[in-house]
Tab-separated table of C-alpha atoms and ligand atoms in Angstrom:
chain	number	residue	atom	x	y	z
A	1	UNK	CA	2.836	-16.464	-21.325
A	2	UNK	CA	3.589	-13.039	-23.234
A	3	UNK	CA	6.596	-11.011	-21.802
A	4	UNK	CA	5.820	-7.442	-20.991
A	5	UNK	CA	8.330	-5.228	-22.760
A	6	UNK	CA	11.261	-4.538	-20.388
A	7	UNK	CA	10.163	-7.155	-17.769
A	8	UNK	CA	13.668	-8.261	-17.126
A	9	UNK	CA	16.187	-5.585	-15.910
A	10	UNK	CA	19.784	-5.188	-15.219
A	11	UNK	CA	22.279	-7.840	-14.481
A	12	UNK	CA	22.194	-9.057	-10.968
A	13	UNK	CA	25.969	-8.488	-10.876
A	14	UNK	CA	25.395	-4.779	-11.594
A	15	UNK	CA	23.481	-4.373	-8.321
A	16	UNK	CA	19.937	-2.915	-8.018
A	17	UNK	CA	19.413	-0.052	-10.336
A	18	UNK	CA	16.868	2.552	-9.568
A	19	UNK	CA	13.708	2.305	-11.732
A	20	UNK	CA	14.334	-1.391	-12.391
A	21	UNK	CA	11.420	-3.736	-12.138
A	22	UNK	CA	10.551	-5.246	-8.761
A	23	UNK	CA	10.020	-9.107	-8.777
A	24	UNK	CA	6.747	-10.042	-7.029
A	25	UNK	CA	5.932	-13.498	-6.078
A	26	UNK	CA	2.325	-14.339	-6.035
A	27	UNK	CA	0.377	-17.688	-5.405
A	28	UNK	CA	-1.802	-19.552	-2.887
A	29	UNK	CA	-1.008	-20.055	0.622
A	30	UNK	CA	1.781	-22.495	1.377
A	31	UNK	CA	3.445	-22.375	-2.064
A	32	UNK	CA	6.662	-20.841	-0.389
A	33	UNK	CA	6.429	-17.205	-1.577
A	34	UNK	CA	8.154	-15.827	1.566
A	35	UNK	CA	11.061	-18.382	1.942
A	36	UNK	CA	11.597	-18.609	-1.799
A	37	UNK	CA	11.453	-14.594	-1.850
A	38	UNK	CA	14.060	-14.260	0.686
A	39	UNK	CA	16.275	-16.632	-1.089
A	40	UNK	CA	15.515	-14.899	-4.301
A	41	UNK	CA	16.453	-11.514	-2.875
A	42	UNK	CA	19.733	-13.131	-1.986
A	43	UNK	CA	20.354	-14.283	-5.513
A	44	UNK	CA	19.578	-10.803	-7.022
A	45	UNK	CA	21.323	-8.862	-4.143
A	46	UNK	CA	18.060	-6.910	-3.488
A	47	UNK	CA	16.077	-6.109	-0.425
A	48	UNK	CA	13.242	-8.300	0.301
A	49	UNK	CA	9.753	-7.454	1.709
A	50	UNK	CA	7.017	-9.600	2.758
A	51	UNK	CA	3.553	-7.851	2.313
A	52	UNK	CA	1.816	-9.825	5.038
A	53	UNK	CA	4.807	-8.968	7.416
A	54	UNK	CA	4.478	-5.297	6.625
A	55	UNK	CA	0.787	-5.255	6.908
A	56	UNK	CA	1.250	-6.849	10.464
A	57	UNK	CA	3.934	-4.294	11.578
A	58	UNK	CA	1.374	-1.455	10.421
A	59	UNK	CA	-1.482	-2.932	12.278
A	60	UNK	CA	0.476	-3.832	15.309
A	61	UNK	CA	-1.193	-7.370	15.272
A	62	UNK	CA	-0.703	-10.633	13.540
A	63	UNK	CA	-2.933	-11.672	10.722
A	64	UNK	CA	-5.405	-13.825	12.538
A	65	UNK	CA	-5.781	-10.826	15.086
A	66	UNK	CA	-6.400	-8.355	12.277
A	67	UNK	CA	-9.151	-10.628	10.939
A	68	UNK	CA	-10.607	-11.115	14.093
A	69	UNK	CA	-10.606	-7.639	15.428
A	70	UNK	CA	-10.813	-5.521	12.308
A	71	UNK	CA	-12.232	-7.864	9.695
A	72	UNK	CA	-11.126	-8.861	6.338
A	73	UNK	CA	-11.942	-5.705	4.681
A	74	UNK	CA	-9.613	-3.713	7.002
A	75	UNK	CA	-6.769	-6.196	6.218
A	76	UNK	CA	-7.273	-6.125	2.615
A	77	UNK	CA	-7.392	-2.102	2.565
A	78	UNK	CA	-3.858	-2.290	4.387
A	79	UNK	CA	-2.702	-4.947	2.188
A	80	UNK	CA	-3.478	-2.622	-0.786
A	81	UNK	CA	-1.699	0.496	0.641
A	82	UNK	CA	1.483	-1.659	1.631
A	83	UNK	CA	1.550	-3.091	-1.816
A	84	UNK	CA	1.279	0.167	-3.541
A	85	UNK	CA	3.834	1.791	-1.314
A	86	UNK	CA	6.382	-0.991	-1.837
A	87	UNK	CA	5.841	-0.849	-5.666
A	88	UNK	CA	6.359	2.780	-5.604
A	89	UNK	CA	9.922	2.470	-4.211
A	90	UNK	CA	12.509	3.574	-6.735
A	91	UNK	CA	15.081	0.657	-5.856
A	92	UNK	CA	13.939	-2.782	-7.044
A	93	UNK	CA	12.831	-5.146	-4.570
A	94	UNK	CA	11.782	-8.783	-4.164
A	95	UNK	CA	8.312	-8.962	-2.817
A	96	UNK	CA	6.196	-11.636	-1.391
A	97	UNK	CA	2.496	-10.856	-1.750
A	98	UNK	CA	-0.225	-12.599	0.278
A	99	UNK	CA	-2.109	-15.179	-1.447
A	100	UNK	CA	-5.289	-13.075	-1.691
A	101	UNK	CA	-3.524	-9.772	-3.195
A	102	UNK	CA	-4.916	-10.528	-6.632
A	103	UNK	CA	-8.604	-10.376	-5.642
A	104	UNK	CA	-8.660	-6.700	-5.594
A	105	UNK	CA	-8.690	-4.988	-9.092
A	106	UNK	CA	-6.668	-2.001	-7.383
A	107	UNK	CA	-3.852	-4.655	-6.756
A	108	UNK	CA	-3.924	-5.914	-9.984
A	109	UNK	CA	-3.520	-2.508	-11.399
A	110	UNK	CA	-0.436	-1.887	-9.153
A	111	UNK	CA	0.882	-5.209	-10.185
A	112	UNK	CA	0.677	-4.140	-13.817
A	113	UNK	CA	3.196	-1.283	-13.096
A	114	UNK	CA	6.816	-1.522	-12.659
A	115	UNK	CA	6.977	-5.168	-11.655
A	116	UNK	CA	7.763	-8.697	-12.886
A	117	UNK	CA	5.198	-10.974	-11.355
A	118	UNK	CA	6.064	-14.620	-10.887
A	119	UNK	CA	3.082	-16.953	-9.976
A	120	UNK	CA	4.351	-20.050	-7.902
A	121	UNK	CA	1.915	-22.636	-8.840
A	122	UNK	CA	1.066	-25.893	-6.965
A	123	UNK	CA	-1.867	-28.445	-6.610
A	124	UNK	CA	-4.287	-28.305	-3.768
A	125	UNK	CA	-2.943	-31.763	-2.599
A	126	UNK	CA	0.575	-30.271	-2.316
A	127	UNK	CA	-0.555	-27.055	-0.531
A	128	UNK	CA	-2.871	-28.851	1.742
A	129	UNK	CA	0.131	-30.829	3.035
A	130	UNK	CA	2.095	-27.667	3.858
A	131	UNK	CA	-0.104	-24.936	5.105
A	132	UNK	CA	-0.809	-24.371	8.677
A	133	UNK	CA	-4.556	-23.471	9.000
A	134	UNK	CA	-4.135	-22.185	12.375
A	135	UNK	CA	-2.113	-19.186	11.039
A	136	UNK	CA	-4.497	-18.604	7.985
A	137	UNK	CA	-7.884	-17.135	8.893
A	138	UNK	CA	-9.399	-18.162	5.624
A	139	UNK	CA	-8.895	-21.784	6.512
A	140	UNK	CA	-9.030	-21.777	10.282
A	141	UNK	CA	-12.721	-21.858	10.264
A	142	UNK	CA	-12.971	-24.158	7.449
A	143	UNK	CA	-14.388	-27.726	8.115
A	144	UNK	CA	-12.047	-29.101	5.366
A	145	UNK	CA	-9.072	-26.841	4.725
A	146	UNK	CA	-8.128	-28.821	1.580
A	147	UNK	CA	-11.550	-28.284	0.185
A	148	UNK	CA	-11.318	-24.446	1.124
A	149	UNK	CA	-8.084	-24.178	-0.596
A	150	UNK	CA	-9.353	-25.845	-3.594
A	151	UNK	CA	-12.054	-23.205	-3.857
A	152	UNK	CA	-9.728	-20.393	-3.488
A	153	UNK	CA	-7.469	-21.917	-6.117
A	154	UNK	CA	-10.481	-22.179	-8.542
A	155	UNK	CA	-11.390	-18.485	-7.861
A	156	UNK	CA	-8.053	-17.062	-7.983
A	157	UNK	CA	-6.373	-19.093	-10.781
A	158	UNK	CA	-7.636	-16.626	-13.556
A	159	UNK	CA	-6.389	-13.640	-11.521
A	160	UNK	CA	-2.960	-15.079	-11.024
A	161	UNK	CA	-2.776	-15.756	-14.698
A	162	UNK	CA	-3.997	-12.219	-15.434
A	163	UNK	CA	-1.106	-10.639	-13.240
A	164	UNK	CA	1.568	-13.181	-14.054
A	165	UNK	CA	4.660	-12.537	-16.300
A	166	UNK	CA	5.896	-16.049	-15.603
A	167	UNK	CA	4.444	-19.234	-14.195
A	168	UNK	CA	6.667	-21.635	-12.152
A	169	UNK	CA	5.258	-25.001	-10.971
A	170	UNK	CA	6.993	-25.609	-7.819
A	171	UNK	CA	6.381	-29.318	-7.269
A	172	UNK	CA	8.979	-30.540	-9.687
A	173	UNK	CA	11.400	-28.722	-7.829
A	174	UNK	CA	10.431	-30.430	-4.603
A	175	UNK	CA	10.238	-33.701	-6.194
A	176	UNK	CA	14.054	-33.471	-7.856
A	177	UNK	CA	16.064	-31.335	-5.674
A	178	UNK	CA	17.081	-31.632	-1.935
A	179	UNK	CA	17.286	-27.754	-1.686
A	180	UNK	CA	14.113	-26.926	-3.503
A	181	UNK	CA	13.969	-23.266	-2.388
A	182	UNK	CA	17.481	-22.611	-3.507
A	183	UNK	CA	16.809	-24.404	-6.976
A	184	UNK	CA	13.495	-22.407	-7.261
A	185	UNK	CA	15.251	-18.960	-6.325
A	186	UNK	CA	17.888	-19.580	-9.065
A	187	UNK	CA	15.322	-20.598	-11.586
A	188	UNK	CA	13.255	-17.501	-10.981
A	189	UNK	CA	16.248	-15.180	-10.933
A	190	UNK	CA	17.182	-16.308	-14.376
A	191	UNK	CA	13.434	-15.832	-15.613
A	192	UNK	CA	12.686	-12.515	-14.098
A	193	UNK	CA	15.850	-10.875	-14.431
A	194	UNK	CA	17.279	-12.699	-17.497
A	195	UNK	CA	20.739	-11.400	-17.362
A	196	UNK	CA	21.297	-13.367	-14.217
A	197	UNK	CA	23.395	-16.503	-14.835
A	198	UNK	CA	20.748	-19.318	-15.606
A	199	UNK	CA	20.001	-22.148	-13.106
A	200	UNK	CA	19.266	-25.798	-13.877
A	201	UNK	CA	15.698	-27.011	-14.179
A	202	UNK	CA	14.406	-30.384	-12.732
A	203	UNK	CA	14.046	-33.147	-15.326
A	204	UNK	CA	10.203	-32.887	-15.428
A	205	UNK	CA	10.347	-29.343	-16.732
A	206	UNK	CA	7.962	-26.918	-15.039
A	207	UNK	CA	5.616	-24.715	-17.006
A	208	UNK	CA	7.920	-21.983	-17.356
A	209	UNK	CA	11.119	-23.842	-18.151
A	210	UNK	CA	12.597	-21.623	-21.059
A	211	UNK	CA	16.110	-23.166	-21.338
A	212	UNK	CA	17.233	-22.222	-18.047
A	213	UNK	CA	20.361	-24.300	-17.777
A	214	UNK	CA	23.911	-23.514	-16.670
A	215	UNK	CA	25.519	-22.074	-13.812
A	216	UNK	CA	24.006	-21.197	-10.409
A	217	UNK	CA	23.064	-17.570	-9.710
A	218	UNK	CA	24.875	-14.785	-8.518
A	219	UNK	CA	23.930	-15.358	-4.787
A	220	UNK	CA	26.472	-13.983	-2.490
A	221	UNK	CA	25.000	-10.970	-0.876
A	222	UNK	CA	23.072	-11.180	2.310
A	223	UNK	CA	19.327	-10.558	2.390
A	224	UNK	CA	18.661	-6.913	3.387
A	225	UNK	CA	15.135	-6.546	4.831
A	226	UNK	CA	13.372	-3.569	3.077
A	227	UNK	CA	12.390	-2.365	6.618
A	228	UNK	CA	9.117	-0.978	7.980
A	229	UNK	CA	7.292	1.352	5.563
A	230	UNK	CA	4.967	4.211	6.218
B	301	S3P	C1	-4.336	-14.763	2.534
B	301	S3P	C2	-3.151	-15.366	2.372
B	301	S3P	C3	-2.154	-15.100	3.395
B	301	S3P	C4	-2.606	-13.827	4.281
B	301	S3P	C5	-4.035	-13.768	4.695
B	301	S3P	C6	-4.918	-14.003	3.506
B	301	S3P	C7	-5.299	-15.204	1.237
B	301	S3P	O1	-0.892	-14.915	2.922
B	301	S3P	O2	-2.319	-12.534	3.306
B	301	S3P	O3	-4.118	-14.734	5.615
B	301	S3P	O4	-6.459	-14.486	1.023
B	301	S3P	O5	-5.148	-16.231	0.593
B	301	S3P	P1	0.016	-16.157	2.468
B	301	S3P	O6	-0.328	-16.572	1.090
B	301	S3P	O7	1.490	-15.546	2.429
B	301	S3P	O8	-0.238	-17.226	3.407
């Protein structure tokens, strides 16, 4: 995957520098964007924000209720606003985006801005075993959630590929490591902010493995939530 110029940023040890790129995690539901994102923020000593969570705070309802009361379109509008506002922040963040963020062209344009986008990729079989359909309105009504996930993946794969600077296959990390989230976070930190000390990769190399070996990441600072916006 071609690198965008300047897609890296300053060393994690230098602390967040105004104007540096945000790291945005995209990928389908259940792939671990939020948990890996929190851990990644710790590795990079940056604030973390979860777009879904910010949408819920703004709407005053949880996502299934937003879909039920206001409809998907209203959810998507707020999601686009929240994403644009977070990306406009001067200090670099780690962001976990909702799985459907790539569906809107305006969000893809936002993601083409001051961001390094990492697509966390996994098979439908893997995702179906992890995702809880009751909290995912797009799966809750499906007779077969795995089939619905497969359809979403087929629709969105080209869109994730369009916005991504890096693709990371998560399954080898889960197969190889007893702390896969930590291993993924360290791997992504080294990819997305190349001056971060590199992390080991699983033996069965994921799609993005670009010689990331060596010592663990910076990771001592606490995760600071980016807070409520707007
Ligand atoms: C959605 C994914 C969800 C949430 C909403 C819609 C989607 O986020 O934004 O339920 O369209 O794939 P996660 O990917 O964090 O579950």
